PDB file of C-alpha atoms in Angstrom:
ATOM      1  CA  MET A   1     -42.684  40.606 152.571  1.00  0.00           C
ATOM      2  CA  TYR A   2     -46.179  41.750 151.701  1.00  0.00           C
ATOM      3  CA  ASN A   3     -48.715  39.216 150.523  1.00  0.00           C
ATOM      4  CA  ARG A   4     -51.956  41.148 150.300  1.00  0.00           C
ATOM      5  CA  PRO A   5     -54.756  41.999 147.873  1.00  0.00           C
ATOM      6  CA  LEU A   6     -53.241  44.189 145.182  1.00  0.00           C
ATOM      7  CA  THR A   7     -55.692  47.078 145.605  1.00  0.00           C
ATOM      8  CA  LEU A   8     -55.975  47.449 149.375  1.00  0.00           C
ATOM      9  CA  TYR A   9     -52.592  48.782 150.435  1.00  0.00           C
ATOM     10  CA  MET A  10     -50.881  52.146 150.000  1.00  0.00           C
ATOM     11  CA  GLU A  11     -47.718  53.668 151.423  1.00  0.00           C
ATOM     12  CA  SER A  12     -46.714  57.271 150.967  1.00  0.00           C
ATOM     13  CA  TRP A  13     -43.058  58.062 151.469  1.00  0.00           C
ATOM     14  CA  ALA A  14     -41.582  61.559 151.466  1.00  0.00           C
ATOM     15  CA  PHE A  15     -38.436  61.786 149.336  1.00  0.00           C
ATOM     16  CA  GLN A  16     -36.303  62.959 152.254  1.00  0.00           C
ATOM     17  CA  ASP A  17     -37.355  59.950 154.369  1.00  0.00           C
ATOM     18  CA  ILE A  18     -36.118  57.314 151.917  1.00  0.00           C
ATOM     19  CA  ALA A  19     -32.622  55.890 152.325  1.00  0.00           C
ATOM     20  CA  VAL A  20     -30.465  53.889 149.944  1.00  0.00           C
ATOM     21  CA  GLY A  21     -31.069  50.237 150.834  1.00  0.00           C
ATOM     22  CA  GLU A  22     -34.807  50.658 151.539  1.00  0.00           C
ATOM     23  CA  ARG A  23     -36.583  47.637 150.099  1.00  0.00           C
ATOM     24  CA  ARG A  24     -40.072  46.234 149.499  1.00  0.00           C
ATOM     25  CA  GLU A  25     -41.376  42.879 148.244  1.00  0.00           C
ATOM     26  CA  LEU A  26     -44.658  41.633 146.892  1.00  0.00           C
ATOM     27  CA  SER A  27     -45.693  38.028 146.164  1.00  0.00           C
ATOM     28  CA  VAL A  28     -48.161  37.516 143.334  1.00  0.00           C
ATOM     29  CA  PRO A  29     -49.683  34.343 141.887  1.00  0.00           C
ATOM     30  CA  VAL A  30     -49.695  34.529 138.098  1.00  0.00           C
ATOM     31  CA  GLY A  31     -52.663  32.291 137.325  1.00  0.00           C
ATOM     32  CA  PRO A  32     -54.170  31.544 133.929  1.00  0.00           C
ATOM     33  CA  GLU A  33     -56.993  34.004 134.604  1.00  0.00           C
ATOM     34  CA  VAL A  34     -54.416  36.798 134.879  1.00  0.00           C
ATOM     35  CA  LEU A  35     -52.959  35.869 131.478  1.00  0.00           C
ATOM     36  CA  ASP A  36     -56.492  35.812 130.041  1.00  0.00           C
ATOM     37  CA  ALA A  37     -57.272  39.265 131.457  1.00  0.00           C
ATOM     38  CA  PHE A  38     -53.995  40.714 130.172  1.00  0.00           C
ATOM     39  CA  ALA A  39     -54.631  39.258 126.704  1.00  0.00           C
ATOM     40  CA  ALA A  40     -58.139  40.738 126.708  1.00  0.00           C
ATOM     41  CA  ALA A  41     -56.834  44.150 127.790  1.00  0.00           C
ATOM     42  CA  THR A  42     -53.935  44.302 125.318  1.00  0.00           C
ATOM     43  CA  GLY A  43     -55.020  42.119 122.415  1.00  0.00           C
ATOM     44  CA  ASP A  44     -51.870  39.977 122.664  1.00  0.00           C
ATOM     45  CA  VAL A  45     -53.433  36.576 122.054  1.00  0.00           C
ATOM     46  CA  ASN A  46     -50.265  34.869 120.834  1.00  0.00           C
ATOM     47  CA  PRO A  47     -50.918  31.128 121.334  1.00  0.00           C
ATOM     48  CA  LEU A  48     -47.740  30.832 123.413  1.00  0.00           C
ATOM     49  CA  HIS A  49     -49.657  32.780 126.078  1.00  0.00           C
ATOM     50  CA  MET A  50     -53.120  31.343 125.448  1.00  0.00           C
ATOM     51  CA  ASP A  51     -52.777  27.661 124.478  1.00  0.00           C
ATOM     52  CA  ALA A  52     -50.958  25.228 126.781  1.00  0.00           C
ATOM     53  CA  GLY A  53     -50.747  22.602 124.027  1.00  0.00           C
ATOM     54  CA  PHE A  54     -49.147  25.071 121.633  1.00  0.00           C
ATOM     55  CA  ALA A  55     -46.680  26.184 124.323  1.00  0.00           C
ATOM     56  CA  ARG A  56     -45.762  22.553 125.122  1.00  0.00           C
ATOM     57  CA  GLY A  57     -45.172  22.002 121.393  1.00  0.00           C
ATOM     58  CA  LYS A  58     -42.629  24.837 121.556  1.00  0.00           C
ATOM     59  CA  GLY A  59     -40.757  23.238 124.469  1.00  0.00           C
ATOM     60  CA  PHE A  60     -42.420  24.916 127.469  1.00  0.00           C
ATOM     61  CA  GLU A  61     -44.235  23.144 130.301  1.00  0.00           C
ATOM     62  CA  GLY A  62     -47.380  25.210 129.757  1.00  0.00           C
ATOM     63  CA  ARG A  63     -48.653  28.658 128.941  1.00  0.00           C
ATOM     64  CA  VAL A  64     -45.997  31.379 129.081  1.00  0.00           C
ATOM     65  CA  ALA A  65     -46.916  34.652 130.766  1.00  0.00           C
ATOM     66  CA  HIS A  66     -46.620  37.844 128.742  1.00  0.00           C
ATOM     67  CA  GLY A  67     -43.318  39.534 129.572  1.00  0.00           C
ATOM     68  CA  LEU A  68     -44.902  42.939 130.009  1.00  0.00           C
ATOM     69  CA  LEU A  69     -47.577  41.467 132.287  1.00  0.00           C
ATOM     70  CA  ILE A  70     -44.802  40.345 134.606  1.00  0.00           C
ATOM     71  CA  ALA A  71     -43.015  43.695 134.309  1.00  0.00           C
ATOM     72  CA  SER A  72     -46.244  45.556 135.110  1.00  0.00           C
ATOM     73  CA  TYR A  73     -46.252  44.318 138.706  1.00  0.00           C
ATOM     74  CA  PHE A  74     -43.353  46.682 139.341  1.00  0.00           C
ATOM     75  CA  SER A  75     -45.787  49.514 138.712  1.00  0.00           C
ATOM     76  CA  THR A  76     -47.793  48.141 141.645  1.00  0.00           C
ATOM     77  CA  LEU A  77     -44.698  47.988 143.841  1.00  0.00           C
ATOM     78  CA  VAL A  78     -43.489  51.526 143.157  1.00  0.00           C
ATOM     79  CA  GLY A  79     -46.953  53.085 142.931  1.00  0.00           C
ATOM     80  CA  THR A  80     -48.296  51.636 146.184  1.00  0.00           C
ATOM     81  CA  MET A  81     -45.299  50.650 148.313  1.00  0.00           C
ATOM     82  CA  LEU A  82     -41.914  52.216 147.554  1.00  0.00           C
ATOM     83  CA  PRO A  83     -42.090  55.112 147.218  1.00  0.00           C
ATOM     84  CA  GLY A  84     -45.872  54.886 146.907  1.00  0.00           C
ATOM     85  CA  ARG A  85     -48.561  57.444 146.253  1.00  0.00           C
ATOM     86  CA  ASP A  86     -46.456  60.462 145.238  1.00  0.00           C
ATOM     87  CA  CYS A  87     -44.188  58.878 142.627  1.00  0.00           C
ATOM     88  CA  LEU A  88     -44.214  58.753 138.857  1.00  0.00           C
ATOM     89  CA  LEU A  89     -42.266  56.277 136.720  1.00  0.00           C
ATOM     90  CA  GLN A  90     -39.587  58.020 134.669  1.00  0.00           C
ATOM     91  CA  SER A  91     -37.757  55.097 133.095  1.00  0.00           C
ATOM     92  CA  VAL A  92     -37.574  51.320 133.217  1.00  0.00           C
ATOM     93  CA  ARG A  93     -35.139  48.763 131.834  1.00  0.00           C
ATOM     94  CA  PHE A  94     -35.809  45.066 132.206  1.00  0.00           C
ATOM     95  CA  ASP A  95     -33.940  41.900 131.238  1.00  0.00           C
ATOM     96  CA  PHE A  96     -36.143  38.841 130.870  1.00  0.00           C
ATOM     97  CA  LYS A  97     -34.026  35.995 132.239  1.00  0.00           C
ATOM     98  CA  LYS A  98     -36.411  33.024 132.149  1.00  0.00           C
ATOM     99  CA  PRO A  99     -40.037  32.595 131.068  1.00  0.00           C
ATOM    100  CA  VAL A 100     -42.787  32.642 133.681  1.00  0.00           C
ATOM    101  CA  LEU A 101     -45.382  29.900 133.366  1.00  0.00           C
ATOM    102  CA  ALA A 102     -49.067  30.270 134.177  1.00  0.00           C
ATOM    103  CA  GLY A 103     -49.659  29.165 137.757  1.00  0.00           C
ATOM    104  CA  GLU A 104     -46.325  30.303 139.173  1.00  0.00           C
ATOM    105  CA  THR A 105     -46.097  32.620 142.164  1.00  0.00           C
ATOM    106  CA  LEU A 106     -43.429  35.281 141.868  1.00  0.00           C
ATOM    107  CA  THR A 107     -41.819  37.509 144.455  1.00  0.00           C
ATOM    108  CA  PHE A 108     -41.205  40.999 143.125  1.00  0.00           C
ATOM    109  CA  SER A 109     -38.700  43.218 144.911  1.00  0.00           C
ATOM    110  CA  VAL A 110     -37.360  46.728 144.563  1.00  0.00           C
ATOM    111  CA  GLU A 111     -34.431  48.244 146.422  1.00  0.00           C
ATOM    112  CA  VAL A 112     -33.290  51.844 146.398  1.00  0.00           C
ATOM    113  CA  VAL A 113     -29.755  51.912 144.998  1.00  0.00           C
ATOM    114  CA  GLN A 114     -29.431  55.648 144.340  1.00  0.00           C
ATOM    115  CA  LYS A 115     -31.035  58.948 145.369  1.00  0.00           C
ATOM    116  CA  VAL A 116     -30.692  61.919 143.044  1.00  0.00           C
ATOM    117  CA  ASP A 117     -31.407  64.914 145.262  1.00  0.00           C
ATOM    118  CA  ALA A 118     -31.117  67.538 142.499  1.00  0.00           C
ATOM    119  CA  VAL A 119     -34.172  66.153 140.678  1.00  0.00           C
ATOM    120  CA  ARG A 120     -35.848  64.287 143.570  1.00  0.00           C
ATOM    121  CA  ALA A 121     -35.558  60.903 141.885  1.00  0.00           C
ATOM    122  CA  LEU A 122     -34.804  57.365 143.002  1.00  0.00           C
ATOM    123  CA  VAL A 123     -33.097  54.575 141.114  1.00  0.00           C
ATOM    124  CA  LEU A 124     -34.411  51.161 142.133  1.00  0.00           C
ATOM    125  CA  GLU A 125     -33.026  47.715 141.424  1.00  0.00           C
ATOM    126  CA  ALA A 126     -35.883  45.397 140.464  1.00  0.00           C
ATOM    127  CA  ARG A 127     -36.111  41.590 140.568  1.00  0.00           C
ATOM    128  CA  ALA A 128     -38.827  39.010 140.100  1.00  0.00           C
ATOM    129  CA  ALA A 129     -38.039  35.487 141.285  1.00  0.00           C
ATOM    130  CA  GLY A 130     -39.990  32.247 141.370  1.00  0.00           C
ATOM    131  CA  CYS A 131     -40.577  30.107 144.453  1.00  0.00           C
ATOM    132  CA  ASP A 132     -37.433  28.234 143.429  1.00  0.00           C
ATOM    133  CA  GLY A 133     -35.407  31.427 143.868  1.00  0.00           C
ATOM    134  CA  VAL A 134     -34.546  31.631 140.168  1.00  0.00           C
ATOM    135  CA  VAL A 135     -34.709  35.199 138.848  1.00  0.00           C
ATOM    136  CA  ARG A 136     -37.152  35.550 135.971  1.00  0.00           C
ATOM    137  CA  LEU A 137     -36.762  39.307 135.389  1.00  0.00           C
ATOM    138  CA  SER A 138     -34.320  41.932 136.612  1.00  0.00           C
ATOM    139  CA  GLY A 139     -33.751  45.566 135.868  1.00  0.00           C
ATOM    140  CA  ARG A 140     -33.667  49.189 136.943  1.00  0.00           C
ATOM    141  CA  ILE A 141     -36.449  51.660 137.513  1.00  0.00           C
ATOM    142  CA  GLN A 142     -36.209  55.413 137.978  1.00  0.00           C
ATOM    143  CA  VAL A 143     -39.044  57.257 139.711  1.00  0.00           C
ATOM    144  CA  GLY A 144     -39.586  60.922 140.403  1.00  0.00           C
ATOM    145  CA  PHE A 145     -41.775  62.566 143.013  1.00  0.00           C
ATOM    146  CA  THR A 146     -44.932  64.523 142.252  1.00  0.00           C
ATOM    147  CA  ALA A 147     -45.155  66.133 145.702  1.00  0.00           C
TER     148      ALA A 147
END
């Protein structure tokens, strides 16, 4: 598992060197400052994400992370780790299983489940789980190669 600064690491896999079953993980703390930055960047200032009191009034233990903030960490995984530098997202499908609360640390993982040689694409199974092992998000990602 990789637990490193998000901007200091880059892998670069060649399509032919990747096998079905290849896997990478990344652990990321999702602190309140990350929710604040995402809200500032996107304009999504729904009080469920911004106000712990409001979120508690709706039955949550605290601020709820934006779903697409959580999903965006998969861009980091595929763009810097597997397959890395020479890939481009082609499609994503995510199922949001359980809300992520501000302050949680998640482990994001991708695993190659299919190679499509004719179009030089990979299909990856994606999962994000909390420290408790409970999956918060799962899905599939397809990436193509630019080189």
